[in-house]
């Protein structure tokens, strides 16, 4: 089963309530990359290897509007900011905080994988049609903008910074025939000030 619809589902499960939609400006004419598909794969691999990051999730469409954020600290600590308040995950345990109480519940396997591994299903190894759209500034960070379509028809856009890390990923899809857009934005890579303690 493909994991593409998991992000909207995750957002609903966590009762998530990010910034306004970005309007990156093209700073120069597109310059072809040596291999856009490999650049995207490499960026996804680097993201999976960072020690910490901050991410913001924005889902629109398919009768769904979700905004939430998450901090990650390796190897297995996550803190989500949701409409229900902060939720902490350490290893396979989720600490649900509500009404002044905290209870522990098991974390479903793979629930947060797409925050760290945005290329899902067969995309990492299957042929991709990737296009280099040139340099763009994203919130003052110089990036290269890519568009890709997988062999299975999955459509994503990547903004990759000069360290080869994804700063923004936009995925368009549909759920029961209704279109939606998922936007993930990343910052604070390997920031030693990011800490996630037991609630």
PDB file of C-alpha atoms in Angstrom, residues 60-195:
ATOM      1  CA  UNK A  60      -4.942  22.170   2.215  1.00  0.00           C
ATOM      2  CA  UNK A  61      -7.807  20.667   0.232  1.00  0.00           C
ATOM      3  CA  UNK A  62      -9.798  17.423   0.271  1.00  0.00           C
ATOM      4  CA  UNK A  63     -12.044  18.971   2.943  1.00  0.00           C
ATOM      5  CA  UNK A  64      -8.982  19.227   5.170  1.00  0.00           C
ATOM      6  CA  UNK A  65      -6.990  22.153   6.514  1.00  0.00           C
ATOM      7  CA  UNK A  66      -4.130  21.213   8.830  1.00  0.00           C
ATOM      8  CA  UNK A  67      -1.250  23.209  10.215  1.00  0.00           C
ATOM      9  CA  UNK A  68       1.254  21.745  12.639  1.00  0.00           C
ATOM     10  CA  UNK A  69       4.955  21.732  13.394  1.00  0.00           C
ATOM     11  CA  UNK A  70       7.485  19.243  14.622  1.00  0.00           C
ATOM     12  CA  UNK A  71      10.955  19.133  16.118  1.00  0.00           C
ATOM     13  CA  UNK A  72      13.168  16.079  15.661  1.00  0.00           C
ATOM     14  CA  UNK A  73      16.245  15.117  17.671  1.00  0.00           C
ATOM     15  CA  UNK A  74      18.112  11.919  16.806  1.00  0.00           C
ATOM     16  CA  UNK A  75      17.802   9.132  17.236  1.00  0.00           C
ATOM     17  CA  UNK A  76      14.090   8.886  18.024  1.00  0.00           C
ATOM     18  CA  UNK A  77      12.645  11.991  19.691  1.00  0.00           C
ATOM     19  CA  UNK A  78       9.826  14.042  18.183  1.00  0.00           C
ATOM     20  CA  UNK A  79       7.772  16.944  19.527  1.00  0.00           C
ATOM     21  CA  UNK A  80       4.628  17.937  17.638  1.00  0.00           C
ATOM     22  CA  UNK A  81       2.726  21.165  18.171  1.00  0.00           C
ATOM     23  CA  UNK A  82      -0.945  20.444  17.512  1.00  0.00           C
ATOM     24  CA  UNK A  83      -4.334  21.966  18.201  1.00  0.00           C
ATOM     25  CA  UNK A  84      -4.511  19.683  21.240  1.00  0.00           C
ATOM     26  CA  UNK A  85      -1.186  20.980  22.543  1.00  0.00           C
ATOM     27  CA  UNK A  86       2.341  19.583  22.412  1.00  0.00           C
ATOM     28  CA  UNK A  87       2.688  15.854  21.848  1.00  0.00           C
ATOM     29  CA  UNK A  88       5.998  14.101  22.486  1.00  0.00           C
ATOM     30  CA  UNK A  89       7.165  10.844  20.952  1.00  0.00           C
ATOM     31  CA  UNK A  90      10.208   9.021  22.274  1.00  0.00           C
ATOM     32  CA  UNK A  91      11.007   5.728  20.642  1.00  0.00           C
ATOM     33  CA  UNK A  92       7.784   3.768  20.284  1.00  0.00           C
ATOM     34  CA  UNK A  93       5.889   5.700  22.979  1.00  0.00           C
ATOM     35  CA  UNK A  94       3.676   8.734  22.453  1.00  0.00           C
ATOM     36  CA  UNK A  95       3.065  10.987  25.449  1.00  0.00           C
ATOM     37  CA  UNK A  96      -0.388  12.502  24.921  1.00  0.00           C
ATOM     38  CA  UNK A  97      -0.926  15.677  26.923  1.00  0.00           C
ATOM     39  CA  UNK A  98      -4.461  16.946  27.459  1.00  0.00           C
ATOM     40  CA  UNK A  99      -6.459  18.559  30.270  1.00  0.00           C
ATOM     41  CA  UNK A 100      -3.376  18.753  32.457  1.00  0.00           C
ATOM     42  CA  UNK A 101      -2.703  15.024  32.266  1.00  0.00           C
ATOM     43  CA  UNK A 102      -0.220  12.935  30.311  1.00  0.00           C
ATOM     44  CA  UNK A 103      -0.837   9.392  29.173  1.00  0.00           C
ATOM     45  CA  UNK A 104       1.406   7.013  27.291  1.00  0.00           C
ATOM     46  CA  UNK A 105       0.225   5.157  24.203  1.00  0.00           C
ATOM     47  CA  UNK A 106       2.103   3.055  21.644  1.00  0.00           C
ATOM     48  CA  UNK A 107       3.204   4.902  18.513  1.00  0.00           C
ATOM     49  CA  UNK A 108       2.020   3.168  15.325  1.00  0.00           C
ATOM     50  CA  UNK A 109       4.975   1.906  13.314  1.00  0.00           C
ATOM     51  CA  UNK A 110       6.049   4.318  10.589  1.00  0.00           C
ATOM     52  CA  UNK A 111       3.705   7.085  11.743  1.00  0.00           C
ATOM     53  CA  UNK A 112       6.331   9.823  11.382  1.00  0.00           C
ATOM     54  CA  UNK A 113       8.514   8.338   8.652  1.00  0.00           C
ATOM     55  CA  UNK A 114       7.422  10.830   6.010  1.00  0.00           C
ATOM     56  CA  UNK A 115       8.711  13.765   8.052  1.00  0.00           C
ATOM     57  CA  UNK A 116      12.199  12.269   7.616  1.00  0.00           C
ATOM     58  CA  UNK A 117      11.757  10.283   4.390  1.00  0.00           C
ATOM     59  CA  UNK A 118       9.554  12.346   2.064  1.00  0.00           C
ATOM     60  CA  UNK A 119      10.251  10.160  -0.991  1.00  0.00           C
ATOM     61  CA  UNK A 120       7.774   7.350  -0.424  1.00  0.00           C
ATOM     62  CA  UNK A 121       6.868   4.023  -1.925  1.00  0.00           C
ATOM     63  CA  UNK A 122       8.877   3.154  -5.026  1.00  0.00           C
ATOM     64  CA  UNK A 123      10.069   6.709  -5.673  1.00  0.00           C
ATOM     65  CA  UNK A 124      13.606   6.415  -4.216  1.00  0.00           C
ATOM     66  CA  UNK A 125      14.626   3.567  -6.534  1.00  0.00           C
ATOM     67  CA  UNK A 126      12.245   3.885  -9.485  1.00  0.00           C
ATOM     68  CA  UNK A 127      12.928   6.066 -12.538  1.00  0.00           C
ATOM     69  CA  UNK A 128      11.886   9.688 -12.075  1.00  0.00           C
ATOM     70  CA  UNK A 129      11.303  12.484 -14.523  1.00  0.00           C
ATOM     71  CA  UNK A 130      12.947  15.443 -12.807  1.00  0.00           C
ATOM     72  CA  UNK A 131      13.284  19.029 -13.970  1.00  0.00           C
ATOM     73  CA  UNK A 132      15.607  21.745 -12.685  1.00  0.00           C
ATOM     74  CA  UNK A 133      13.660  25.023 -12.441  1.00  0.00           C
ATOM     75  CA  UNK A 134      16.667  27.106 -11.411  1.00  0.00           C
ATOM     76  CA  UNK A 135      17.726  29.132  -8.388  1.00  0.00           C
ATOM     77  CA  UNK A 136      15.148  30.631  -6.028  1.00  0.00           C
ATOM     78  CA  UNK A 137      15.224  32.477  -2.734  1.00  0.00           C
ATOM     79  CA  UNK A 138      13.067  30.838  -0.065  1.00  0.00           C
ATOM     80  CA  UNK A 139      12.715  32.935   3.097  1.00  0.00           C
ATOM     81  CA  UNK A 140      16.117  34.450   2.364  1.00  0.00           C
ATOM     82  CA  UNK A 141      17.799  31.061   1.812  1.00  0.00           C
ATOM     83  CA  UNK A 142      19.281  30.435  -1.627  1.00  0.00           C
ATOM     84  CA  UNK A 143      17.872  27.207  -3.044  1.00  0.00           C
ATOM     85  CA  UNK A 144      17.498  25.260  -6.260  1.00  0.00           C
ATOM     86  CA  UNK A 145      13.922  24.406  -7.248  1.00  0.00           C
ATOM     87  CA  UNK A 146      13.112  20.991  -8.739  1.00  0.00           C
ATOM     88  CA  UNK A 147       9.947  19.375 -10.045  1.00  0.00           C
ATOM     89  CA  UNK A 148       9.627  15.608 -10.372  1.00  0.00           C
ATOM     90  CA  UNK A 149       7.135  13.010 -11.497  1.00  0.00           C
ATOM     91  CA  UNK A 150       7.706   9.387 -10.511  1.00  0.00           C
ATOM     92  CA  UNK A 151       6.976   6.374 -12.700  1.00  0.00           C
ATOM     93  CA  UNK A 152       3.805   5.922 -10.630  1.00  0.00           C
ATOM     94  CA  UNK A 153       2.690   9.503 -11.343  1.00  0.00           C
ATOM     95  CA  UNK A 154       3.551  11.000  -7.949  1.00  0.00           C
ATOM     96  CA  UNK A 155       4.184  14.759  -8.321  1.00  0.00           C
ATOM     97  CA  UNK A 156       6.512  16.635  -5.975  1.00  0.00           C
ATOM     98  CA  UNK A 157       8.472  19.863  -5.911  1.00  0.00           C
ATOM     99  CA  UNK A 158      11.710  20.271  -3.971  1.00  0.00           C
ATOM    100  CA  UNK A 159      13.645  23.347  -2.887  1.00  0.00           C
ATOM    101  CA  UNK A 160      17.203  22.249  -1.976  1.00  0.00           C
ATOM    102  CA  UNK A 161      19.734  24.548  -0.274  1.00  0.00           C
ATOM    103  CA  UNK A 162      23.452  24.822  -0.967  1.00  0.00           C
ATOM    104  CA  UNK A 163      24.181  22.168   1.682  1.00  0.00           C
ATOM    105  CA  UNK A 164      22.082  19.721  -0.327  1.00  0.00           C
ATOM    106  CA  UNK A 165      19.220  19.630   2.217  1.00  0.00           C
ATOM    107  CA  UNK A 166      15.539  20.095   1.356  1.00  0.00           C
ATOM    108  CA  UNK A 167      14.117  23.386   2.606  1.00  0.00           C
ATOM    109  CA  UNK A 168      10.625  22.850   1.221  1.00  0.00           C
ATOM    110  CA  UNK A 169       8.738  19.941  -0.306  1.00  0.00           C
ATOM    111  CA  UNK A 170       5.327  20.293  -1.921  1.00  0.00           C
ATOM    112  CA  UNK A 171       3.282  17.234  -2.836  1.00  0.00           C
ATOM    113  CA  UNK A 172       0.006  17.354  -4.766  1.00  0.00           C
ATOM    114  CA  UNK A 173      -2.383  14.438  -4.651  1.00  0.00           C
ATOM    115  CA  UNK A 174      -6.005  13.428  -4.251  1.00  0.00           C
ATOM    116  CA  UNK A 175      -8.049  11.646  -1.615  1.00  0.00           C
ATOM    117  CA  UNK A 176     -11.273  10.005  -2.801  1.00  0.00           C
ATOM    118  CA  UNK A 177     -11.168  12.167  -5.900  1.00  0.00           C
ATOM    119  CA  UNK A 178     -10.609  15.447  -4.031  1.00  0.00           C
ATOM    120  CA  UNK A 179      -7.298  17.256  -4.602  1.00  0.00           C
ATOM    121  CA  UNK A 180      -5.045  18.285  -1.752  1.00  0.00           C
ATOM    122  CA  UNK A 181      -1.608  19.829  -1.302  1.00  0.00           C
ATOM    123  CA  UNK A 182       0.907  18.955   1.396  1.00  0.00           C
ATOM    124  CA  UNK A 183       3.692  21.441   2.104  1.00  0.00           C
ATOM    125  CA  UNK A 184       6.638  20.575   4.373  1.00  0.00           C
ATOM    126  CA  UNK A 185       9.147  23.264   5.295  1.00  0.00           C
ATOM    127  CA  UNK A 186      12.423  22.516   7.095  1.00  0.00           C
ATOM    128  CA  UNK A 187      14.834  24.600   9.144  1.00  0.00           C
ATOM    129  CA  UNK A 188      17.274  24.387  12.089  1.00  0.00           C
ATOM    130  CA  UNK A 189      19.234  21.466  10.667  1.00  0.00           C
ATOM    131  CA  UNK A 190      21.662  19.988  13.239  1.00  0.00           C
ATOM    132  CA  UNK A 191      20.837  22.761  15.727  1.00  0.00           C
ATOM    133  CA  UNK A 192      22.349  21.760  19.113  1.00  0.00           C
ATOM    134  CA  UNK A 193      19.850  24.020  20.872  1.00  0.00           C
ATOM    135  CA  UNK A 194      16.965  21.738  19.881  1.00  0.00           C
ATOM    136  CA  UNK A 195      16.083  19.526  22.849  1.00  0.00           C
TER     137      UNK A 195
END
